[in-house]
C-alpha atoms as a printed R data frame, in Angstrom:
    type eleno elety resid chain resno       x       y       z
1   ATOM     1    CA   MET     A     1 -32.618   8.262 -33.929
2   ATOM     2    CA   ALA     A     2 -32.508  10.522 -30.868
3   ATOM     3    CA   MET     A     3 -29.279  10.637 -28.911
4   ATOM     4    CA   ILE     A     4 -29.444   9.548 -25.290
5   ATOM     5    CA   GLN     A     5 -28.431  12.393 -23.029
6   ATOM     6    CA   PRO     A     6 -25.883  11.363 -20.398
7   ATOM     7    CA   THR     A     7 -26.868  11.547 -16.769
8   ATOM     8    CA   THR     A     8 -25.338  14.579 -15.073
9   ATOM     9    CA   ILE     A     9 -23.865  14.153 -11.598
10  ATOM    10    CA   ALA     A    10 -22.790  17.169  -9.546
11  ATOM    11    CA   THR     A    11 -20.802  17.288  -6.344
12  ATOM    12    CA   HIS     A    12 -18.763  19.973  -4.636
13  ATOM    13    CA   SER     A    13 -15.355  21.105  -5.791
14  ATOM    14    CA   GLY     A    14 -12.301  21.377  -3.544
15  ATOM    15    CA   SER     A    15 -11.357  18.752  -0.980
16  ATOM    16    CA   PHE     A    16 -13.304  15.511  -1.046
17  ATOM    17    CA   HIS     A    17 -14.279  12.985   1.600
18  ATOM    18    CA   ALA     A    18 -15.221   9.327   1.508
19  ATOM    19    CA   ASP     A    19 -18.956  10.014   1.583
20  ATOM    20    CA   ASP     A    20 -19.046  12.130  -1.600
21  ATOM    21    CA   VAL     A    21 -16.492   9.845  -3.286
22  ATOM    22    CA   PHE     A    22 -18.651   6.815  -2.471
23  ATOM    23    CA   GLY     A    23 -21.964   8.432  -3.410
24  ATOM    24    CA   VAL     A    24 -20.718   9.701  -6.755
25  ATOM    25    CA   GLY     A    25 -19.016   6.367  -7.448
26  ATOM    26    CA   VAL     A    26 -22.246   4.443  -6.905
27  ATOM    27    CA   LEU     A    27 -24.147   6.722  -9.266
28  ATOM    28    CA   MET     A    28 -21.392   6.405 -11.875
29  ATOM    29    CA   GLY     A    29 -21.776   2.624 -11.672
30  ATOM    30    CA   VAL     A    30 -25.552   2.747 -12.004
31  ATOM    31    CA   PHE     A    31 -25.450   5.316 -14.819
32  ATOM    32    CA   PRO     A    32 -22.403   4.486 -16.978
33  ATOM    33    CA   GLU     A    33 -23.341   7.207 -19.478
34  ATOM    34    CA   HIS     A    34 -22.739  10.228 -17.289
35  ATOM    35    CA   THR     A    35 -20.962  13.513 -16.980
36  ATOM    36    CA   LEU     A    36 -19.431  14.593 -13.695
37  ATOM    37    CA   THR     A    37 -19.198  18.192 -12.519
38  ATOM    38    CA   ARG     A    38 -17.400  19.293  -9.383
39  ATOM    39    CA   THR     A    39 -18.675  22.740  -8.570
40  ATOM    40    CA   ARG     A    40 -20.246  25.006  -5.991
41  ATOM    41    CA   HIS     A    41 -22.100  27.018  -8.641
42  ATOM    42    CA   GLU     A    42 -25.704  26.684  -7.496
43  ATOM    43    CA   PRO     A    43 -27.405  27.028 -10.909
44  ATOM    44    CA   THR     A    44 -25.188  24.243 -12.300
45  ATOM    45    CA   ILE     A    45 -25.992  22.040  -9.312
46  ATOM    46    CA   ALA     A    46 -29.708  22.731  -9.697
47  ATOM    47    CA   GLN     A    47 -29.637  21.621 -13.352
48  ATOM    48    CA   ALA     A    48 -27.874  18.320 -12.654
49  ATOM    49    CA   ASP     A    49 -29.794  15.054 -12.543
50  ATOM    50    CA   PHE     A    50 -28.057  14.199  -9.286
51  ATOM    51    CA   ALA     A    51 -26.456  16.361  -6.625
52  ATOM    52    CA   VAL     A    52 -24.293  14.566  -4.057
53  ATOM    53    CA   ASP     A    53 -23.117  16.166  -0.800
54  ATOM    54    CA   VAL     A    54 -24.086  19.584  -2.113
55  ATOM    55    CA   GLY     A    55 -27.232  21.548  -2.904
56  ATOM    56    CA   GLY     A    56 -28.864  21.599   0.522
57  ATOM    57    CA   GLU     A    57 -31.617  19.065  -0.245
58  ATOM    58    CA   TRP     A    58 -32.503  15.449   0.394
59  ATOM    59    CA   ASP     A    59 -35.085  14.410  -2.184
60  ATOM    60    CA   VAL     A    60 -34.605  10.960  -3.675
61  ATOM    61    CA   ALA     A    61 -37.173  11.488  -6.432
62  ATOM    62    CA   ARG     A    62 -35.274  14.554  -7.643
63  ATOM    63    CA   GLY     A    63 -31.828  13.048  -7.188
64  ATOM    64    CA   ARG     A    64 -30.808  15.308  -4.301
65  ATOM    65    CA   PHE     A    65 -28.481  13.689  -1.760
66  ATOM    66    CA   ASP     A    66 -27.192  16.306   0.667
67  ATOM    67    CA   HIS     A    67 -27.187  16.151   4.455
68  ATOM    68    CA   HIS     A    68 -25.723  19.513   5.472
69  ATOM    69    CA   GLN     A    69 -28.946  21.534   5.456
70  ATOM    70    CA   ARG     A    70 -30.561  22.784   8.646
71  ATOM    71    CA   GLY     A    71 -33.227  20.405   9.906
72  ATOM    72    CA   PHE     A    72 -31.778  17.288   8.267
73  ATOM    73    CA   ASP     A    73 -32.577  14.303  10.497
74  ATOM    74    CA   GLY     A    74 -32.178  11.272   8.247
75  ATOM    75    CA   GLU     A    75 -30.960   8.175  10.050
76  ATOM    76    CA   ARG     A    76 -31.143   4.404   9.877
77  ATOM    77    CA   PRO     A    77 -33.574   2.646  12.214
78  ATOM    78    CA   ALA     A    78 -32.136   1.622  15.584
79  ATOM    79    CA   ARG     A    79 -31.178  -2.074  15.698
80  ATOM    80    CA   THR     A    80 -31.120  -4.723  18.405
81  ATOM    81    CA   VAL     A    81 -28.064  -6.997  18.307
82  ATOM    82    CA   ASN     A    82 -27.875  -9.914  20.749
83  ATOM    83    CA   GLY     A    83 -30.512  -8.250  22.896
84  ATOM    84    CA   VAL     A    84 -28.651  -4.923  23.052
85  ATOM    85    CA   GLU     A    85 -30.146  -1.909  21.295
86  ATOM    86    CA   GLN     A    86 -27.711  -0.194  18.969
87  ATOM    87    CA   PRO     A    87 -28.151   3.549  18.440
88  ATOM    88    CA   ALA     A    88 -29.409   4.780  15.099
89  ATOM    89    CA   VAL     A    89 -26.678   5.773  12.626
90  ATOM    90    CA   GLY     A    90 -27.310   9.056  10.858
91  ATOM    91    CA   TYR     A    91 -26.929   9.364   7.114
92  ATOM    92    CA   ALA     A    92 -24.272  11.235   5.220
93  ATOM    93    CA   SER     A    93 -24.307  11.366   1.427
94  ATOM    94    CA   ALA     A    94 -22.837   7.856   1.095
95  ATOM    95    CA   GLY     A    95 -25.749   6.298   2.961
96  ATOM    96    CA   LEU     A    96 -28.357   8.446   1.223
97  ATOM    97    CA   VAL     A    97 -27.169   7.351  -2.218
98  ATOM    98    CA   TRP     A    98 -26.696   3.720  -1.194
99  ATOM    99    CA   THR     A    99 -30.195   3.487   0.283
100 ATOM   100    CA   ALA     A   100 -31.702   4.774  -2.960
101 ATOM   101    CA   HIS     A   101 -29.420   3.173  -5.570
102 ATOM   102    CA   GLY     A   102 -27.552   0.374  -3.813
103 ATOM   103    CA   ALA     A   103 -29.828  -2.317  -5.248
104 ATOM   104    CA   ALA     A   104 -29.221  -1.119  -8.811
105 ATOM   105    CA   TYR     A   105 -25.474  -0.994  -8.151
106 ATOM   106    CA   VAL     A   106 -25.439  -4.539  -6.755
107 ATOM   107    CA   GLN     A   107 -27.402  -5.773  -9.781
108 ATOM   108    CA   ALA     A   108 -24.943  -4.061 -12.133
109 ATOM   109    CA   VAL     A   109 -21.947  -5.666 -10.405
110 ATOM   110    CA   ALA     A   110 -23.629  -9.085 -10.397
111 ATOM   111    CA   GLN     A   111 -24.652  -8.919 -14.055
112 ATOM   112    CA   ALA     A   112 -21.187  -7.796 -15.135
113 ATOM   113    CA   ARG     A   113 -19.820 -11.008 -13.587
114 ATOM   114    CA   GLY     A   114 -22.569 -13.302 -14.828
115 ATOM   115    CA   PHE     A   115 -24.298 -13.801 -11.476
116 ATOM   116    CA   GLU     A   116 -28.082 -13.967 -11.268
117 ATOM   117    CA   LEU     A   117 -29.657 -12.656  -8.069
118 ATOM   118    CA   ASN     A   118 -33.299 -12.526  -7.081
119 ATOM   119    CA   ALA     A   119 -34.720  -9.468  -5.351
120 ATOM   120    CA   ALA     A   120 -34.325 -10.947  -1.870
121 ATOM   121    CA   ALA     A   121 -30.641 -11.731  -2.467
122 ATOM   122    CA   VAL     A   122 -30.011  -8.250  -3.841
123 ATOM   123    CA   GLN     A   123 -31.574  -6.686  -0.763
124 ATOM   124    CA   GLU     A   124 -29.537  -8.905   1.535
125 ATOM   125    CA   VAL     A   125 -26.340  -7.786  -0.191
126 ATOM   126    CA   VAL     A   126 -27.402  -4.128   0.002
127 ATOM   127    CA   GLU     A   127 -28.064  -4.399   3.729
128 ATOM   128    CA   ALA     A   128 -24.854  -6.303   4.375
129 ATOM   129    CA   ILE     A   129 -22.760  -3.668   2.575
130 ATOM   130    CA   ASP     A   130 -24.502  -0.885   4.454
131 ATOM   131    CA   HIS     A   131 -23.877  -2.629   7.775
132 ATOM   132    CA   SER     A   132 -20.232  -3.515   7.096
133 ATOM   133    CA   LEU     A   133 -19.081  -0.461   5.109
134 ATOM   134    CA   VAL     A   134 -21.414   2.403   4.292
135 ATOM   135    CA   GLN     A   135 -22.603   3.237   7.796
136 ATOM   136    CA   TYR     A   136 -18.986   3.666   8.896
137 ATOM   137    CA   LEU     A   137 -18.324   6.172   6.121
138 ATOM   138    CA   ASP     A   138 -21.379   8.073   7.346
139 ATOM   139    CA   MET     A   139 -20.275   7.893  10.991
140 ATOM   140    CA   VAL     A   140 -16.921   9.476  10.212
141 ATOM   141    CA   ASP     A   141 -18.355  12.162   7.970
142 ATOM   142    CA   THR     A   142 -21.001  13.226  10.465
143 ATOM   143    CA   GLY     A   143 -18.674  13.035  13.451
144 ATOM   144    CA   GLN     A   144 -20.615  10.236  15.132
145 ATOM   145    CA   HIS     A   145 -17.547   8.072  15.494
146 ATOM   146    CA   GLU     A   146 -13.854   7.928  14.601
147 ATOM   147    CA   VAL     A   147 -14.046   4.410  13.277
148 ATOM   148    CA   ALA     A   148 -10.314   3.722  13.028
149 ATOM   149    CA   ALA     A   149  -7.394   5.448  14.629
150 ATOM   150    CA   GLY     A   150  -4.735   7.218  12.583
151 ATOM   151    CA   ILE     A   151  -5.072   6.920   8.801
152 ATOM   152    CA   PHE     A   152  -6.130   3.289   8.733
153 ATOM   153    CA   GLY     A   153  -9.871   3.638   8.181
154 ATOM   154    CA   LEU     A   154 -11.177   3.882   4.612
155 ATOM   155    CA   SER     A   155 -12.439   7.416   5.226
156 ATOM   156    CA   ALA     A   156  -9.010   8.521   6.423
157 ATOM   157    CA   LEU     A   157  -7.241   6.788   3.556
158 ATOM   158    CA   VAL     A   158  -9.495   8.467   1.003
159 ATOM   159    CA   ALA     A   159  -8.750  11.825   2.613
160 ATOM   160    CA   GLN     A   160  -5.026  11.207   2.048
161 ATOM   161    CA   LEU     A   161  -5.633  11.348  -1.705
162 ATOM   162    CA   ASN     A   162  -6.534  15.044  -1.576
163 ATOM   163    CA   THR     A   163  -3.930  17.439  -2.934
164 ATOM   164    CA   SER     A   164  -1.693  19.256  -0.456
165 ATOM   165    CA   TRP     A   165  -0.612  22.876  -0.549
166 ATOM   166    CA   ILE     A   166   2.854  21.889  -1.711
167 ATOM   167    CA   GLU     A   167   1.421  20.063  -4.730
168 ATOM   168    CA   GLU     A   168  -0.817  23.021  -5.553
169 ATOM   169    CA   GLN     A   169   2.022  25.537  -5.368
170 ATOM   170    CA   GLY     A   170   2.385  27.474  -8.610
171 ATOM   171    CA   LEU     A   171  -0.820  26.114 -10.159
172 ATOM   172    CA   ASP     A   172  -3.438  28.482 -11.520
173 ATOM   173    CA   THR     A   173  -7.124  27.959 -10.702
174 ATOM   174    CA   VAL     A   174  -7.795  25.755 -13.727
175 ATOM   175    CA   ALA     A   175  -4.743  23.538 -13.200
176 ATOM   176    CA   LYS     A   176  -5.502  23.176  -9.501
177 ATOM   177    CA   ALA     A   177  -9.101  22.148 -10.209
178 ATOM   178    CA   GLN     A   178  -7.901  19.659 -12.827
179 ATOM   179    CA   LEU     A   179  -5.458  18.061 -10.378
180 ATOM   180    CA   GLN     A   180  -8.154  17.851  -7.706
181 ATOM   181    CA   GLU     A   181 -10.559  16.175 -10.125
182 ATOM   182    CA   GLU     A   182  -7.910  13.658 -11.153
183 ATOM   183    CA   ARG     A   183  -7.421  12.754  -7.509
184 ATOM   184    CA   PHE     A   184 -11.187  12.585  -6.964
185 ATOM   185    CA   ARG     A   185 -11.627  10.143  -9.831
186 ATOM   186    CA   HIS     A   186  -8.674   8.106  -8.580
187 ATOM   187    CA   ALA     A   187 -10.328   7.927  -5.151
188 ATOM   188    CA   ILE     A   188 -13.578   6.765  -6.755
189 ATOM   189    CA   ALA     A   189 -11.761   3.983  -8.614
190 ATOM   190    CA   ILE     A   190 -10.139   2.780  -5.396
191 ATOM   191    CA   VAL     A   191 -13.351   2.871  -3.358
192 ATOM   192    CA   ARG     A   192 -15.333   1.117  -6.093
193 ATOM   193    CA   ALA     A   193 -12.693  -1.620  -6.296
194 ATOM   194    CA   PHE     A   194 -13.166  -2.328  -2.580
195 ATOM   195    CA   LEU     A   195 -16.950  -2.007  -2.857
196 ATOM   196    CA   ASP     A   196 -17.240  -4.313  -5.856
197 ATOM   197    CA   GLN     A   197 -15.101  -6.981  -4.215
198 ATOM   198    CA   ALA     A   198 -17.145  -6.734  -1.009
199 ATOM   199    CA   ILE     A   199 -20.288  -7.286  -3.086
200 ATOM   200    CA   VAL     A   200 -18.788 -10.282  -4.900
201 ATOM   201    CA   LYS     A   201 -17.714 -11.829  -1.594
202 ATOM   202    CA   LYS     A   202 -21.203 -11.397  -0.162
203 ATOM   203    CA   ILE     A   203 -22.721 -12.971  -3.275
204 ATOM   204    CA   ALA     A   204 -20.271 -15.862  -2.918
205 ATOM   205    CA   GLN     A   205 -21.310 -16.253   0.713
206 ATOM   206    CA   LEU     A   206 -24.991 -16.401  -0.216
207 ATOM   207    CA   ARG     A   207 -24.353 -18.937  -2.975
208 ATOM   208    CA   ALA     A   208 -22.270 -21.089  -0.658
209 ATOM   209    CA   VAL     A   209 -24.994 -21.464   1.975
210 ATOM   210    CA   GLU     A   210 -26.940 -24.271   0.303
211 ATOM   211    CA   ILE     A   211 -23.775 -26.035  -0.827
212 ATOM   212    CA   VAL     A   212 -22.472 -26.056   2.743
213 ATOM   213    CA   ARG     A   213 -25.820 -27.201   4.113
214 ATOM   214    CA   GLN     A   214 -25.929 -30.158   1.716
215 ATOM   215    CA   ALA     A   215 -22.281 -31.178   2.051
216 ATOM   216    CA   PRO     A   216 -21.639 -34.712   3.379
217 ATOM   217    CA   ARG     A   217 -20.755 -35.198   7.033
218 ATOM   218    CA   LEU     A   218 -18.239 -37.854   7.939
219 ATOM   219    CA   LEU     A   219 -17.059 -39.644  11.064
220 ATOM   220    CA   GLY     A   220 -20.377 -39.685  12.844
221 ATOM   221    CA   GLY     A   221 -21.410 -36.277  11.519
222 ATOM   222    CA   ARG     A   222 -18.564 -34.473  13.257
223 ATOM   223    CA   VAL     A   223 -16.552 -33.661  10.095
224 ATOM   224    CA   LEU     A   224 -18.048 -31.598   7.285
225 ATOM   225    CA   HIS     A   225 -16.543 -32.398   3.876
226 ATOM   226    CA   LEU     A   226 -16.533 -29.578   1.324
227 ATOM   227    CA   SER     A   227 -15.535 -30.575  -2.192
228 ATOM   228    CA   GLN     A   228 -14.298 -27.082  -3.038
229 ATOM   229    CA   GLY     A   229 -11.774 -24.932  -1.181
230 ATOM   230    CA   GLY     A   230 -12.173 -21.243  -0.443
231 ATOM   231    CA   MET     A   231 -15.891 -21.537   0.183
232 ATOM   232    CA   PRO     A   232 -17.214 -19.481   3.131
233 ATOM   233    CA   TRP     A   233 -18.680 -21.917   5.608
234 ATOM   234    CA   THR     A   234 -18.190 -20.473   9.086
235 ATOM   235    CA   ARG     A   235 -21.556 -18.767   9.607
236 ATOM   236    CA   VAL     A   236 -23.612 -21.756   8.437
237 ATOM   237    CA   VAL     A   237 -21.638 -24.278  10.484
238 ATOM   238    CA   VAL     A   238 -21.573 -22.124  13.612
239 ATOM   239    CA   GLU     A   239 -25.268 -21.319  13.497
240 ATOM   240    CA   GLU     A   240 -26.754 -24.534  12.101
241 ATOM   241    CA   MET     A   241 -24.405 -27.454  12.765
242 ATOM   242    CA   PRO     A   242 -23.591 -27.748  16.485
243 ATOM   243    CA   GLU     A   243 -22.305 -31.297  16.078
244 ATOM   244    CA   VAL     A   244 -19.639 -30.413  13.477
245 ATOM   245    CA   LEU     A   245 -16.185 -30.027  15.040
246 ATOM   246    CA   LEU     A   246 -13.926 -30.037  11.963
247 ATOM   247    CA   VAL     A   247 -14.225 -29.006   8.318
248 ATOM   248    CA   LEU     A   248 -12.234 -30.814   5.610
249 ATOM   249    CA   TYR     A   249 -11.651 -29.297   2.168
250 ATOM   250    CA   PRO     A   250  -9.041 -29.115  -0.635
251 ATOM   251    CA   ASP     A   251  -6.785 -26.074  -0.556
252 ATOM   252    CA   SER     A   252  -6.972 -23.465  -3.319
253 ATOM   253    CA   ASP     A   253  -4.160 -24.893  -5.479
254 ATOM   254    CA   GLY     A   254  -5.269 -28.520  -5.116
255 ATOM   255    CA   GLN     A   255  -1.976 -29.679  -3.621
256 ATOM   256    CA   GLN     A   256  -3.364 -30.825  -0.287
257 ATOM   257    CA   TYR     A   257  -6.457 -31.267   1.860
258 ATOM   258    CA   GLN     A   258  -6.868 -29.083   4.905
259 ATOM   259    CA   LEU     A   259  -8.575 -29.761   8.186
260 ATOM   260    CA   LYS     A   260  -9.833 -26.764  10.127
261 ATOM   261    CA   THR     A   261 -11.450 -26.376  13.525
262 ATOM   262    CA   VAL     A   262 -14.828 -24.676  13.961
263 ATOM   263    CA   PRO     A   263 -14.986 -21.481  16.073
264 ATOM   264    CA   VAL     A   264 -17.519 -21.258  18.882
265 ATOM   265    CA   GLU     A   265 -18.924 -18.192  17.141
266 ATOM   266    CA   ALA     A   266 -18.133 -16.220  13.999
267 ATOM   267    CA   GLY     A   267 -15.020 -14.110  14.500
268 ATOM   268    CA   SER     A   268 -13.903 -15.966  17.623
269 ATOM   269    CA   PHE     A   269 -10.423 -17.439  18.038
270 ATOM   270    CA   GLN     A   270 -11.814 -20.049  20.439
271 ATOM   271    CA   ALA     A   271 -12.711 -23.324  18.742
272 ATOM   272    CA   ARG     A   272 -15.226 -26.033  19.583
273 ATOM   273    CA   MET     A   273 -12.172 -28.276  19.782
274 ATOM   274    CA   ASP     A   274  -8.470 -27.812  19.084
275 ATOM   275    CA   LEU     A   275  -6.263 -30.173  17.163
276 ATOM   276    CA   PRO     A   276  -3.921 -32.203  19.407
277 ATOM   277    CA   GLN     A   277  -1.274 -30.110  21.135
278 ATOM   278    CA   ALA     A   278   1.296 -32.792  20.286
279 ATOM   279    CA   TRP     A   279   0.942 -31.767  16.615
280 ATOM   280    CA   ALA     A   280   1.543 -28.052  17.199
281 ATOM   281    CA   GLY     A   281   4.001 -26.539  14.721
282 ATOM   282    CA   LEU     A   282   5.068 -29.875  13.201
283 ATOM   283    CA   ARG     A   283   5.648 -30.280   9.478
284 ATOM   284    CA   GLU     A   284   6.151 -33.098   6.987
285 ATOM   285    CA   GLN     A   285   8.125 -36.028   8.464
286 ATOM   286    CA   GLU     A   286   7.865 -34.701  12.028
287 ATOM   287    CA   LEU     A   287   4.069 -34.664  11.867
288 ATOM   288    CA   ALA     A   288   4.004 -37.987  10.015
289 ATOM   289    CA   ALA     A   289   6.073 -39.572  12.775
290 ATOM   290    CA   VAL     A   290   3.612 -38.432  15.446
291 ATOM   291    CA   THR     A   291   0.413 -39.233  13.528
292 ATOM   292    CA   SER     A   292   1.498 -42.222  11.407
293 ATOM   293    CA   VAL     A   293  -0.131 -40.417   8.466
294 ATOM   294    CA   PRO     A   294   2.657 -40.579   5.832
295 ATOM   295    CA   ASP     A   295   1.498 -37.676   3.688
296 ATOM   296    CA   SER     A   296   1.031 -35.241   6.574
297 ATOM   297    CA   VAL     A   297   1.994 -31.688   5.569
298 ATOM   298    CA   PHE     A   298   1.676 -29.425   8.603
299 ATOM   299    CA   CYS     A   299  -0.179 -28.441  11.751
300 ATOM   300    CA   HIS     A   300  -0.345 -24.783  12.741
301 ATOM   301    CA   LEU     A   301   1.338 -23.819  15.997
302 ATOM   302    CA   LYS     A   302  -2.056 -22.680  17.341
303 ATOM   303    CA   CYS     A   303  -3.639 -26.040  16.460
304 ATOM   304    CA   PHE     A   304  -6.559 -24.669  14.436
305 ATOM   305    CA   ILE     A   305  -5.596 -26.049  11.020
306 ATOM   306    CA   ALA     A   306  -3.632 -29.004   9.636
307 ATOM   307    CA   GLY     A   307  -3.172 -30.646   6.276
308 ATOM   308    CA   ALA     A   308  -2.235 -33.757   4.351
309 ATOM   309    CA   ARG     A   309  -1.577 -34.314   0.659
310 ATOM   310    CA   SER     A   310  -4.491 -36.697   0.170
311 ATOM   311    CA   PHE     A   311  -8.115 -36.729   1.192
312 ATOM   312    CA   GLU     A   312  -7.538 -40.049   2.935
313 ATOM   313    CA   GLY     A   313  -4.621 -38.590   4.876
314 ATOM   314    CA   ALA     A   314  -6.594 -35.553   6.006
315 ATOM   315    CA   LEU     A   315  -9.539 -37.733   6.986
316 ATOM   316    CA   ARG     A   316  -7.224 -39.909   9.047
317 ATOM   317    CA   LEU     A   317  -5.891 -36.804  10.823
318 ATOM   318    CA   ALA     A   318  -9.490 -35.861  11.605
319 ATOM   319    CA   GLU     A   319 -10.161 -39.330  12.972
320 ATOM   320    CA   LEU     A   320  -7.106 -39.097  15.225
321 ATOM   321    CA   ALA     A   321  -7.973 -35.578  16.391
322 ATOM   322    CA   LEU     A   322 -11.594 -36.184  17.295
323 ATOM   323    CA   PRO     A   323 -12.388 -37.041  20.890
324 ATOM   324    CA   ALA     A   324 -13.627 -40.547  21.487
325 ATOM   325    CA   GLN     A   325 -17.367 -40.981  20.935
326 ATOM   326    CA   GLU     A   326 -19.262 -41.385  24.192
């Protein structure tokens, strides 16, 4: 029986950046049987199945994912968001690899966790990850934008994992290269941990959509009741349920039911309605005295979330909080 040859992945030696870390990490996930070479030796790069951020070529069919060559003009299509045209975002190696192999990576992550995704769902996840993560790695690498100040962006944090001159002091060439590769692989593990969790969260969001849509609505349709806590509901409620003012659900440990206000738009701190100001910051007996709900637990100082120990208690809080029906 013939042995399967591992896929060879080449990238440059020396200091690394988030785009080569990400690109190599994606290929490692898609091709678990692989060998990794960090080198600038052109014949070695030319013989590899994949070359990331090195080699001077962009050729998906041949596994070439570099963006440094003269004449490179790869970029995402320009987008229109809320009627405003957003400029095209150029590719670095992260985006080149993700565009070609992101779907296979998403499928691998989903299958490893027992999730089944159709082609449309896979593509939606790929696009969401590109929009929320990958394009920003490309922006930093190509100098289009300093996405986060200081060292708080992912690109900057990855760069911190490079060796410093003081760590390299006294090391010969082989030892220095070995230390750099150890750091490179450590960076890949960190970036893939964030990437994989972002994918899982997007899958969870997609799976939650129909559950949220079909959830019962109480108190004249103004309270959405979710039977499971931790489920992402904001986008569906904001975009599709203008009459819903509050969402009721059990908390993650099952010790209480929580009542949360609905923002006017995703990401906004302004709600369609606030909980009563008289409840602000009250807990336990103090809140129970004001509401006459004996199992009241708390109301946040900003009046966007409250809780009671029972479903009936939380529903009663909702009834008290809602404005009178016209």
